[in-house]
């Protein structure tokens, strides 16, 4: 099994995906253990002094004015975890919780939090044992970190609350720790606070969304090329020299992908009645511009994610010169903005894909295809309602594109008076990515049928490879009406599992 070693300098997106999705083992580097111990010495020294230090010998948030006596400090740390573990609603997905835990461990290992090495090791032990704390959908405002979600994770470290075992069964966390020989932690000064103050949940969801969208943008380029073939469109608009004069890198990449898929096609540039068509519709002609803008948005979001992955997000932080200083680095605005930006771009990509599908089904705009791609129009309805389903998904995507980060609800007696709502932005982006997959699957289903109905002209080799692979995966072809939902589910699985991109790349080589 792959092992990820956590040091003091942060981790990579690949590391996060390996731990969250592939169950990679986690180990602490010697450097990280040494940094943890050094920072802890600073915290212990401050705790022994009579002067109050936030997070070490005071209350939290609006209660920070109270100095806490030494005999109550362990109780203080337990209490912050228990009181903050106040989430409600459905359980959050296992991969999200694993990313959340791993990214918190990343910051702990930076040596800026003051957490003892044994606490960090216990965090790694939970991940390696496949124990996943139960985290709920609601509870984070994306400021002072993802407080409630992280608190549920910290609760499991203490042997409290519920967790999911490696078998997927939810049980008391204490039972699972005992079964795996993991000793619950007894939190000391600052440790409870350090386990809760981070943007780890929203960052983990951003990294996974970027990985999923990378595949979906390639998928959308492929389905756009298939739709262009089905509509007898022209590939001249994809010429590199045209995109070089508007030098957006994402646009050039999308155009190059479409051109690679269409190479060798006999379907492009033909017209059913020999009447000249000066230009294709925007949804066909401007596909690289729209998908390219989304790709460039992803590049910016990836830069933000890289910075966060290298960051130590906590409050207060332990500095190398021995100071423990309060700060606002836990504010989720940088991550929240790009999460919302990605949802906008995903909604637009879904919208243009649906427009191409609708054009394929409309006999007045499809250039000779049968109405709704039906076998016997009137007796058969063809793909009429598949487009309805796609339209419903697009409509929801537009609602999900409304930014969460434009909102703020004050909390903690107005101490935390401006929050990021980044967790909410991440949760709706996950839904948007899920819906976008289905939207692309419907376009694939319609475009593949349209290409097959163009008799006498050969589609591109890459198109033939995609259609053959889709048919082998259970995605049905043209014919009389049948129960459509299973076909659409098969198309969804084909796109979601990477089969669409893999099939095209057998001909094109790696797409950009």
XYZ file of N, CA, C and O in Angstrom, residues 110-294:
740
model
N 3.294 20.836 11.179
C 4.099 21.983 10.770
C 4.979 22.499 11.899
O 5.952 23.212 11.663
N 4.621 22.157 13.138
C 5.371 22.667 14.279
C 4.910 24.038 14.729
O 5.568 24.672 15.559
N 3.782 24.517 14.216
C 3.263 25.833 14.587
C 2.029 25.753 15.483
O 1.420 26.793 15.761
N 1.645 24.560 15.915
C 0.396 24.436 16.678
C 0.608 24.145 18.160
O -0.289 24.386 18.960
N 1.739 23.588 18.533
C 1.988 23.267 19.937
C 1.383 21.964 20.394
O 1.329 21.675 21.588
N 0.940 21.134 19.467
C 0.362 19.834 19.806
C 1.491 18.828 20.047
O 2.499 18.827 19.348
N 1.319 17.956 21.029
C 2.339 16.943 21.332
C 2.445 15.907 20.208
O 1.467 15.611 19.530
N 3.633 15.319 20.047
C 3.804 14.299 19.010
C 2.843 13.130 19.152
O 2.375 12.582 18.143
N 2.507 12.726 20.371
C 1.629 11.563 20.548
C 0.208 11.836 20.053
O -0.499 10.917 19.618
N -0.224 13.093 20.109
C -1.552 13.433 19.568
C -1.534 13.295 18.039
O -2.451 12.726 17.439
N -0.479 13.811 17.415
C -0.355 13.688 15.963
C -0.285 12.222 15.546
O -0.906 11.816 14.547
N 0.441 11.414 16.299
C 0.548 9.995 15.970
C -0.811 9.307 16.078
O -1.137 8.436 15.265
N -1.596 9.686 17.057
C -2.931 9.093 17.197
C -3.819 9.469 16.022
O -4.627 8.655 15.541
N -3.674 10.680 15.512
C -4.422 11.076 14.320
C -4.049 10.178 13.140
O -4.927 9.711 12.394
N -2.754 9.927 12.984
C -2.311 9.027 11.917
C -2.817 7.610 12.140
O -3.206 6.912 11.188
N -2.832 7.181 13.406
C -3.296 5.827 13.721
C -4.758 5.625 13.322
O -5.129 4.550 12.813
N -5.598 6.631 13.560
C -7.010 6.523 13.173
C -7.151 6.383 11.662
O -7.923 5.546 11.169
N -6.408 7.194 10.929
C -6.459 7.104 9.471
C -6.009 5.728 8.998
O -6.644 5.107 8.141
N -4.920 5.224 9.566
C -4.374 3.939 9.130
C -5.264 2.767 9.513
O -5.265 1.729 8.829
N -6.044 2.929 10.575
C -6.955 1.866 10.998
C -8.266 1.898 10.224
O -9.098 0.992 10.364
N -8.469 2.926 9.390
C -9.727 3.046 8.650
C -10.890 3.476 9.519
O -12.047 3.219 9.174
N -10.608 4.131 10.637
C -11.658 4.649 11.518
C -12.001 6.063 11.070
O -11.132 6.944 11.043
N -13.261 6.273 10.729
C -13.698 7.561 10.181
C -14.758 8.171 11.090
O -15.886 7.667 11.166
N -14.437 9.228 11.812
C -15.424 9.861 12.691
C -16.680 10.283 11.927
O -16.611 10.639 10.738
N -17.812 10.222 12.590
C -19.065 10.696 12.004
C -19.073 12.215 12.050
O -19.008 12.818 13.124
N -19.113 12.826 10.889
C -19.184 14.278 10.744
C -20.494 14.603 10.046
O -20.894 13.909 9.106
N -21.145 15.660 10.488
C -22.469 16.002 9.957
C -22.390 17.148 8.943
O -21.439 17.928 8.923
N -23.406 17.212 8.109
C -23.452 18.159 6.994
C -23.371 19.613 7.450
O -22.701 20.434 6.824
N -24.051 19.947 8.545
C -24.172 21.340 8.960
C -23.431 21.588 10.267
O -23.421 20.744 11.158
N -22.811 22.769 10.369
C -22.113 23.131 11.594
C -20.918 24.033 11.372
O -20.386 24.587 12.320
N -20.510 24.207 10.101
C -19.357 25.061 9.822
C -19.791 26.335 9.120
O -20.564 26.293 8.163
N -19.260 27.467 9.598
C -19.432 28.741 8.912
C -18.182 29.112 8.125
O -18.115 30.182 7.526
N -17.179 28.248 8.127
C -15.972 28.504 7.361
C -15.116 29.616 7.927
O -14.369 30.254 7.201
N -15.221 29.845 9.236
C -14.373 30.835 9.882
C -14.078 30.334 11.288
O -14.904 29.653 11.892
N -12.900 30.669 11.816
C -12.302 29.924 12.916
C -12.166 28.469 12.480
O -12.167 27.557 13.299
N -12.100 28.289 11.187
C -11.971 26.942 10.625
C -13.315 26.257 10.486
O -14.370 26.832 10.740
N -13.254 24.992 10.077
C -14.450 24.144 9.990
C -14.675 23.546 11.371
O -14.401 22.368 11.632
N -15.183 24.389 12.284
C -15.159 24.059 13.709
C -15.917 22.786 14.060
O -15.354 21.870 14.661
N -17.193 22.731 13.723
C -17.967 21.546 14.117
C -17.450 20.273 13.443
O -17.270 19.250 14.110
N -17.177 20.277 12.137
C -16.642 19.048 11.527
C -15.340 18.586 12.169
O -15.158 17.394 12.463
N -14.407 19.514 12.396
C -13.138 19.138 13.021
C -13.336 18.686 14.454
O -12.609 17.811 14.954
N -14.316 19.255 15.141
C -14.590 18.849 16.526
C -15.066 17.403 16.590
O -14.686 16.661 17.504
N -15.884 16.979 15.652
C -16.328 15.586 15.635
C -15.148 14.642 15.425
O -15.123 13.531 15.966
N -14.163 15.094 14.636
C -12.957 14.282 14.448
C -12.131 14.234 15.728
O -11.626 13.173 16.123
N -11.978 15.382 16.386
C -11.220 15.426 17.637
C -11.905 14.600 18.717
O -11.245 13.985 19.567
N -13.227 14.580 18.683
C -13.982 13.799 19.663
C -13.614 12.321 19.570
O -13.440 11.634 20.588
N -13.464 11.829 18.363
C -13.088 10.426 18.181
C -11.679 10.149 18.710
O -11.412 9.067 19.243
N -10.771 11.117 18.573
C -9.425 10.949 19.136
C -9.477 10.753 20.646
O -8.654 10.048 21.226
N -10.463 11.373 21.282
C -10.637 11.256 22.728
C -11.380 9.977 23.116
O -11.562 9.692 24.299
N -11.845 9.226 22.102
C -12.606 8.018 22.384
C -14.072 8.280 22.605
O -14.797 7.405 23.100
N -14.554 9.454 22.240
C -15.958 9.823 22.404
C -16.656 9.884 21.046
O -16.014 9.862 19.996
N -17.977 9.985 21.078
C -18.742 10.127 19.850
C -18.809 8.841 19.047
O -18.454 7.760 19.527
N -19.245 8.967 17.815
C -19.415 7.823 16.921
C -18.435 7.899 15.762
O -17.996 8.978 15.359
N -18.125 6.734 15.228
C -17.231 6.661 14.073
C -17.608 5.450 13.238
O -18.267 4.516 13.716
N -17.182 5.490 11.993
C -17.404 4.377 11.072
C -16.145 3.524 11.033
O -15.047 4.034 10.838
N -16.315 2.240 11.239
C -15.179 1.335 11.172
C -14.795 1.025 9.749
O -15.482 1.426 8.789
N -13.720 0.279 9.554
C -13.306 -0.083 8.195
C -14.344 -0.910 7.450
O -14.319 -0.976 6.222
N -15.279 -1.505 8.195
C -16.349 -2.275 7.559
C -17.551 -1.418 7.184
O -18.547 -1.919 6.662
N -17.470 -0.115 7.455
C -18.558 0.791 7.117
C -19.658 0.877 8.149
O -20.625 1.614 7.960
N -19.527 0.146 9.258
C -20.548 0.151 10.304
C -20.229 1.240 11.321
O -19.083 1.352 11.786
N -21.228 2.057 11.672
C -21.055 3.130 12.648
C -21.201 2.564 14.056
O -22.193 1.899 14.372
N -20.221 2.838 14.887
C -20.202 2.347 16.275
C -19.593 3.413 17.168
O -18.994 4.382 16.679
N -19.677 3.246 18.509
C -18.996 4.187 19.396
C -17.497 4.219 19.104
O -16.855 3.175 18.938
N -16.939 5.411 19.037
C -15.523 5.551 18.693
C -14.623 4.831 19.686
O -13.599 4.250 19.298
N -14.998 4.871 20.961
C -14.177 4.217 21.977
C -14.003 2.728 21.715
O -12.916 2.173 21.908
N -15.070 2.071 21.275
C -14.997 0.641 20.961
C -14.027 0.383 19.809
O -13.219 -0.545 19.852
N -14.123 1.211 18.776
C -13.259 1.031 17.610
C -11.794 1.265 17.973
O -10.909 0.527 17.515
N -11.519 2.266 18.807
C -10.138 2.513 19.215
C -9.582 1.320 19.992
O -8.447 0.883 19.752
N -10.381 0.767 20.900
C -9.911 -0.382 21.689
C -9.626 -1.582 20.789
O -8.622 -2.275 20.956
N -10.498 -1.835 19.823
C -10.306 -2.975 18.924
C -9.013 -2.870 18.123
O -8.405 -3.883 17.762
N -8.580 -1.643 17.835
C -7.378 -1.441 17.024
C -6.167 -1.070 17.880
O -5.121 -0.678 17.339
N -6.305 -1.204 19.195
C -5.178 -0.942 20.080
C -4.721 0.499 20.108
O -3.542 0.781 20.332
N -5.660 1.418 19.901
C -5.328 2.848 19.894
C -5.773 3.461 21.218
O -6.942 3.339 21.602
N -4.869 4.113 21.881
C -5.177 4.723 23.179
C -5.768 6.109 22.962
O -5.170 6.950 22.273
N -6.937 6.410 23.529
C -7.515 7.752 23.389
C -6.578 8.810 23.963
O -5.845 8.554 24.924
N -6.599 9.998 23.375
C -5.718 11.065 23.852
C -6.368 11.824 25.009
O -7.594 11.962 25.070
N -5.534 12.272 25.938
C -5.946 13.188 27.003
C -5.392 14.560 26.620
O -4.183 14.788 26.697
N -6.246 15.444 26.184
C -5.806 16.728 25.658
C -5.237 17.628 26.745
O -5.763 17.684 27.865
N -4.173 18.347 26.398
C -3.577 19.312 27.292
C -3.686 20.712 26.691
O -4.349 20.911 25.671
N -3.027 21.685 27.352
C -3.166 23.088 26.954
C -3.012 23.267 25.442
O -2.106 22.729 24.837
N -3.903 24.014 24.886
C -3.983 24.430 23.474
C -4.376 23.328 22.505
O -4.820 23.592 21.386
N -4.288 22.076 22.899
C -4.463 21.001 21.926
C -5.885 20.898 21.395
O -6.082 20.653 20.195
N -6.869 21.073 22.236
C -8.245 21.033 21.746
C -8.489 22.103 20.706
O -9.036 21.843 19.627
N -8.042 23.309 21.008
C -8.208 24.420 20.069
C -7.451 24.167 18.771
O -7.960 24.422 17.676
N -6.242 23.623 18.875
C -5.420 23.383 17.682
C -6.035 22.341 16.753
O -5.791 22.359 15.548
N -6.827 21.429 17.298
C -7.451 20.398 16.469
C -8.684 20.904 15.723
O -9.200 20.227 14.833
N -9.152 22.115 16.075
C -10.424 22.599 15.528
C -10.287 23.757 14.556
O -11.192 24.022 13.767
N -9.169 24.489 14.601
C -9.035 25.748 13.891
C -8.405 25.559 12.517
O -7.196 25.725 12.361
N -9.171 25.218 11.500
C -8.573 25.043 10.189
C -9.591 25.016 9.071
O -10.765 24.728 9.287
N -9.107 25.291 7.868
C -9.941 25.267 6.658
C -9.872 23.900 5.987
O -10.052 23.778 4.779
N -9.630 22.859 6.769
C -9.281 21.552 6.220
C -10.412 20.881 5.455
O -10.174 20.212 4.444
N -11.638 21.029 5.917
C -12.752 20.401 5.214
C -12.983 21.012 3.853
O -13.096 20.319 2.837
N -13.037 22.330 3.821
C -13.274 22.988 2.529
C -12.093 22.783 1.582
O -12.280 22.623 0.370
N -10.874 22.748 2.120
C -9.709 22.510 1.271
C -9.723 21.095 0.717
O -9.440 20.881 -0.469
N -10.039 20.116 1.544
C -10.114 18.737 1.061
C -11.134 18.586 -0.048
O -10.870 17.920 -1.070
N -12.282 19.213 0.109
C -13.313 19.123 -0.930
C -12.901 19.872 -2.191
O -13.249 19.458 -3.304
N -12.144 20.963 -2.045
C -11.632 21.670 -3.216
C -10.684 20.774 -4.003
O -10.782 20.679 -5.233
N -9.777 20.101 -3.320
C -8.803 19.252 -4.001
C -9.496 18.111 -4.738
O -9.157 17.796 -5.886
N -10.495 17.497 -4.112
C -11.202 16.407 -4.777
C -12.041 16.918 -5.945
O -12.133 16.258 -6.994
N -12.632 18.097 -5.795
C -13.400 18.672 -6.906
C -12.501 18.971 -8.094
O -12.875 18.730 -9.250
N -11.306 19.487 -7.829
C -10.381 19.778 -8.927
C -9.986 18.506 -9.671
O -9.885 18.496 -10.902
N -9.766 17.426 -8.930
C -9.425 16.154 -9.575
C -10.576 15.655 -10.440
O -10.373 15.189 -11.568
N -11.800 15.767 -9.924
C -12.965 15.313 -10.685
C -13.208 16.194 -11.907
O -13.530 15.704 -12.998
N -13.056 17.504 -11.729
C -13.313 18.425 -12.834
C -12.266 18.295 -13.930
O -12.577 18.508 -15.111
N -11.052 17.941 -13.575
C -10.031 17.731 -14.595
C -10.493 16.664 -15.594
O -10.359 16.830 -16.817
N -11.051 15.586 -15.087
C -11.572 14.537 -15.959
C -12.825 14.991 -16.700
O -13.006 14.704 -17.888
N -13.686 15.743 -16.007
C -14.947 16.150 -16.628
C -14.736 17.167 -17.746
O -15.473 17.161 -18.741
N -13.747 18.029 -17.609
C -13.491 18.981 -18.690
C -12.961 18.271 -19.936
O -13.308 18.646 -21.070
N -12.148 17.253 -19.744
C -11.728 16.448 -20.897
C -12.940 15.723 -21.491
O -13.091 15.641 -22.722
N -13.795 15.194 -20.631
C -15.002 14.510 -21.094
C -15.889 15.452 -21.903
O -16.443 15.070 -22.946
N -16.015 16.690 -21.429
C -16.854 17.660 -22.128
C -16.277 18.023 -23.497
O -17.027 18.247 -24.457
N -14.954 18.083 -23.601
C -14.345 18.322 -24.915
C -14.678 17.179 -25.881
O -14.943 17.409 -27.063
N -14.675 15.962 -25.373
C -14.967 14.795 -26.218
C -16.422 14.813 -26.666
O -16.724 14.618 -27.854
N -17.343 15.051 -25.735
C -18.759 15.050 -26.117
C -19.085 16.231 -27.021
O -19.927 16.115 -27.919
N -18.414 17.368 -26.823
C -18.622 18.507 -27.728
C -18.173 18.146 -29.142
O -18.828 18.511 -30.135
N -17.061 17.423 -29.261
C -16.590 16.991 -30.585
C -17.575 16.023 -31.226
O -17.866 16.116 -32.431
N -18.116 15.104 -30.452
C -19.113 14.170 -30.980
C -20.365 14.916 -31.438
O -20.956 14.598 -32.479
N -20.798 15.905 -30.651
C -21.966 16.692 -31.048
C -21.687 17.460 -32.331
O -22.560 17.577 -33.205
N -20.488 18.005 -32.454
C -20.119 18.718 -33.683
C -20.228 17.779 -34.885
O -20.769 18.160 -35.937
N -19.756 16.547 -34.727
C -19.883 15.574 -35.814
C -21.353 15.277 -36.105
O -21.774 15.235 -37.267
N -22.114 15.047 -35.055
C -23.523 14.721 -35.251
C -24.287 15.823 -35.949
O -25.246 15.565 -36.682
N -23.860 17.074 -35.748
C -24.518 18.222 -36.358
C -23.871 18.628 -37.685
O -24.222 19.669 -38.248
N -22.927 17.836 -38.168
C -22.212 18.136 -39.413
C -21.541 19.498 -39.353
O -21.488 20.243 -40.346
N -21.034 19.837 -38.182
C -20.399 21.139 -37.997
C -19.011 21.185 -38.596
O -18.484 20.193 -39.106
N -18.404 22.359 -38.533
C -17.065 22.532 -39.082
C -16.026 22.534 -37.972
O -16.251 23.127 -36.908
N -14.914 21.875 -38.245
C -13.816 21.869 -37.285
C -12.795 22.964 -37.587
O -11.769 23.073 -36.892
N -13.073 23.787 -38.587
C -12.127 24.853 -38.931
C -11.963 25.851 -37.779
O -10.907 26.465 -37.627
N -13.003 26.010 -36.973
C -12.934 26.964 -35.858
C -11.991 26.500 -34.761
O -11.698 27.246 -33.827
N -11.513 25.267 -34.846
C -10.628 24.714 -33.827
C -9.155 24.876 -34.183
O -8.278 24.448 -33.428
N -8.862 25.498 -35.300
C -7.488 25.631 -35.766
C -6.636 26.365 -34.722
O -7.056 27.396 -34.184
N -5.439 25.864 -34.448
C -4.594 26.466 -33.403
C -4.302 27.937 -33.632
O -4.229 28.718 -32.680
N -4.147 28.335 -34.898
C -3.803 29.730 -35.169
C -4.919 30.694 -34.784
O -4.668 31.861 -34.455
N -6.161 30.212 -34.785
C -7.279 31.054 -34.358
C -7.249 31.280 -32.850
O -7.584 32.359 -32.357
N -6.869 30.256 -32.119
C -6.849 30.370 -30.653
C -5.574 31.034 -30.151
O -5.554 31.580 -29.054
N -4.537 31.032 -30.984
C -3.293 31.695 -30.592
C -3.463 33.205 -30.504
O -2.750 33.875 -29.744
N -4.411 33.769 -31.275
C -4.585 35.225 -31.249
C -5.450 35.684 -30.082
O -5.645 36.887 -29.894
N -5.990 34.732 -29.324
C -6.642 35.064 -28.039
C -6.045 34.100 -27.013
O -6.652 33.071 -26.696
N -4.895 34.405 -26.493
C -4.054 33.385 -25.854
C -4.449 32.989 -24.433
O -3.650 33.088 -23.502
N -5.665 32.507 -24.277
C -6.060 31.897 -23.010
C -5.646 30.422 -23.054
O -6.085 29.675 -23.945
N -4.835 29.967 -22.119
C -4.333 28.581 -22.216
C -5.423 27.521 -22.162
O -5.339 26.507 -22.856
N -6.455 27.734 -21.357
C -7.529 26.744 -21.279
C -8.275 26.598 -22.584
O -8.636 25.492 -23.003
N -8.499 27.724 -23.255
C -9.188 27.711 -24.556
C -8.383 26.918 -25.581
O -8.928 26.091 -26.319
N -7.085 27.159 -25.617
C -6.229 26.438 -26.561
C -6.236 24.938 -26.276
O -6.254 24.116 -27.205
N -6.237 24.580 -25.004
C -6.237 23.159 -24.635
C -7.533 22.481 -25.057
O -7.523 21.371 -25.607
N -8.669 23.136 -24.814
C -9.962 22.545 -25.193
C -10.076 22.398 -26.705
O -10.547 21.371 -27.215
N -9.653 23.423 -27.442
C -9.705 23.347 -28.905
C -8.809 22.227 -29.413
O -9.190 21.472 -30.335
N -7.628 22.095 -28.823
C -6.712 21.026 -29.245
C -7.298 19.650 -28.966
O -7.162 18.718 -29.776
N -7.974 19.508 -27.824
C -8.619 18.229 -27.508
C -9.700 17.890 -28.524
O -9.777 16.757 -29.022
N -10.549 18.855 -28.824
C -11.621 18.611 -29.784
C -11.046 18.260 -31.157
O -11.537 17.348 -31.834
N -10.011 18.983 -31.570
C -9.403 18.732 -32.873
C -8.788 17.330 -32.929
O -8.892 16.625 -33.945
N -8.194 16.903 -31.805
C -7.605 15.560 -31.751
C -8.674 14.487 -31.872
O -8.494 13.472 -32.562
N -9.806 14.697 -31.226
C -10.903 13.724 -31.300
C -11.484 13.668 -32.706
O -11.852 12.598 -33.200
N -11.545 14.804 -33.386
C -12.187 14.884 -34.702
C -11.258 14.515 -35.859
O -11.710 14.440 -37.008
N -10.002 14.273 -35.579
C -9.044 13.986 -36.651
C -9.497 12.772 -37.466
O -9.755 11.706 -36.934
N -9.597 12.952 -38.771
C -9.985 11.874 -39.672
C -11.483 11.717 -39.859
O -11.923 10.776 -40.529
N -12.275 12.628 -39.317
C -13.733 12.516 -39.456
C -14.186 12.897 -40.861
O -13.689 13.851 -41.460
N -15.154 12.147 -41.370
C -15.799 12.483 -42.647
C -17.097 13.262 -42.439
O -17.764 13.629 -43.411
N -17.434 13.522 -41.186
C -18.714 14.164 -40.885
C -18.630 15.679 -40.784
O -19.657 16.360 -40.848
N -17.454 16.222 -40.597
C -17.358 17.651 -40.359
C -17.466 18.439 -41.658
O -16.924 18.049 -42.694
N -18.208 19.549 -41.595
C -18.295 20.460 -42.729
C -19.277 20.071 -43.812
O -19.320 20.702 -44.863
N -20.099 19.040 -43.602
C -21.088 18.638 -44.606
C -22.450 19.268 -44.282
O -22.756 19.578 -43.145
N -23.275 19.415 -45.304
C -24.606 19.987 -45.133
C -25.601 19.137 -45.903
O -25.358 18.768 -47.048
N -26.728 18.848 -45.272
C -27.628 17.856 -45.829
C -28.245 18.281 -47.166
O -28.625 17.461 -47.977
N -28.294 19.597 -47.421
C -28.912 20.056 -48.660
C -27.946 20.877 -49.516
O -28.360 21.591 -50.424
N -26.652 20.763 -49.215
C -25.599 21.479 -49.940
C -25.708 22.998 -49.813
O -24.998 23.730 -50.498
N -26.597 23.483 -48.970
C -26.682 24.927 -48.737
C -25.549 25.341 -47.812
O -25.278 24.663 -46.826
N -24.867 26.432 -48.124
C -23.732 26.821 -47.274
C -24.188 27.247 -45.876
O -25.195 27.941 -45.721
N -23.474 26.792 -44.887
C -23.720 27.217 -43.520
C -22.494 28.022 -43.100
O -21.404 27.490 -42.943
N -22.675 29.313 -42.971
C -21.526 30.186 -42.739
C -20.890 29.887 -41.387
O -19.675 29.827 -41.261
N -21.736 29.696 -40.374
C -21.218 29.489 -39.024
C -22.097 28.495 -38.278
O -23.314 28.444 -38.499
N -21.489 27.728 -37.379
C -22.257 26.891 -36.461
C -22.767 27.742 -35.304
O -22.274 28.853 -35.047
N -23.752 27.193 -34.586
C -24.303 27.895 -33.425
C -23.234 28.078 -32.347
O -22.228 27.363 -32.306
N -23.456 29.018 -31.468
C -22.495 29.312 -30.403
C -22.155 28.080 -29.569
O -21.011 27.882 -29.173
N -23.163 27.265 -29.272
C -22.924 26.120 -28.387
C -21.929 25.135 -28.979
O -21.283 24.377 -28.254
N -21.787 25.165 -30.326
C -20.809 24.323 -31.019
C -19.528 25.111 -31.277
O -18.425 24.683 -30.937
N -19.687 26.279 -31.852
C -18.529 27.065 -32.275
C -17.716 27.608 -31.100
O -16.495 27.748 -31.181
N -18.394 27.931 -30.008
C -17.717 28.549 -28.860
C -17.414 27.553 -27.744
O -17.080 27.962 -26.626
N -17.523 26.267 -28.034
C -17.251 25.264 -27.005
C -15.867 25.434 -26.373
O -15.730 25.375 -25.138
N -14.796 25.669 -27.141
C -13.484 25.829 -26.510
C -13.378 27.081 -25.642
O -12.659 27.084 -24.641
N -14.084 28.137 -26.043
C -14.016 29.369 -25.258
C -14.658 29.181 -23.881
O -14.128 29.637 -22.859
N -15.801 28.492 -23.847
C -16.497 28.289 -22.573
C -15.759 27.270 -21.711
O -15.463 27.516 -20.533
N -15.445 26.119 -22.290
C -14.718 25.108 -21.525
C -13.335 25.614 -21.146
O -12.822 25.313 -20.046
N -12.715 26.399 -22.018
C -11.393 26.928 -21.717
C -11.398 27.892 -20.557
O -10.478 27.886 -19.721
N -12.426 28.731 -20.478
C -12.527 29.649 -19.347
C -12.662 28.875 -18.037
O -12.096 29.258 -17.007
N -13.402 27.773 -18.088
C -13.516 26.928 -16.899
C -12.189 26.299 -16.529
O -11.836 26.182 -15.341
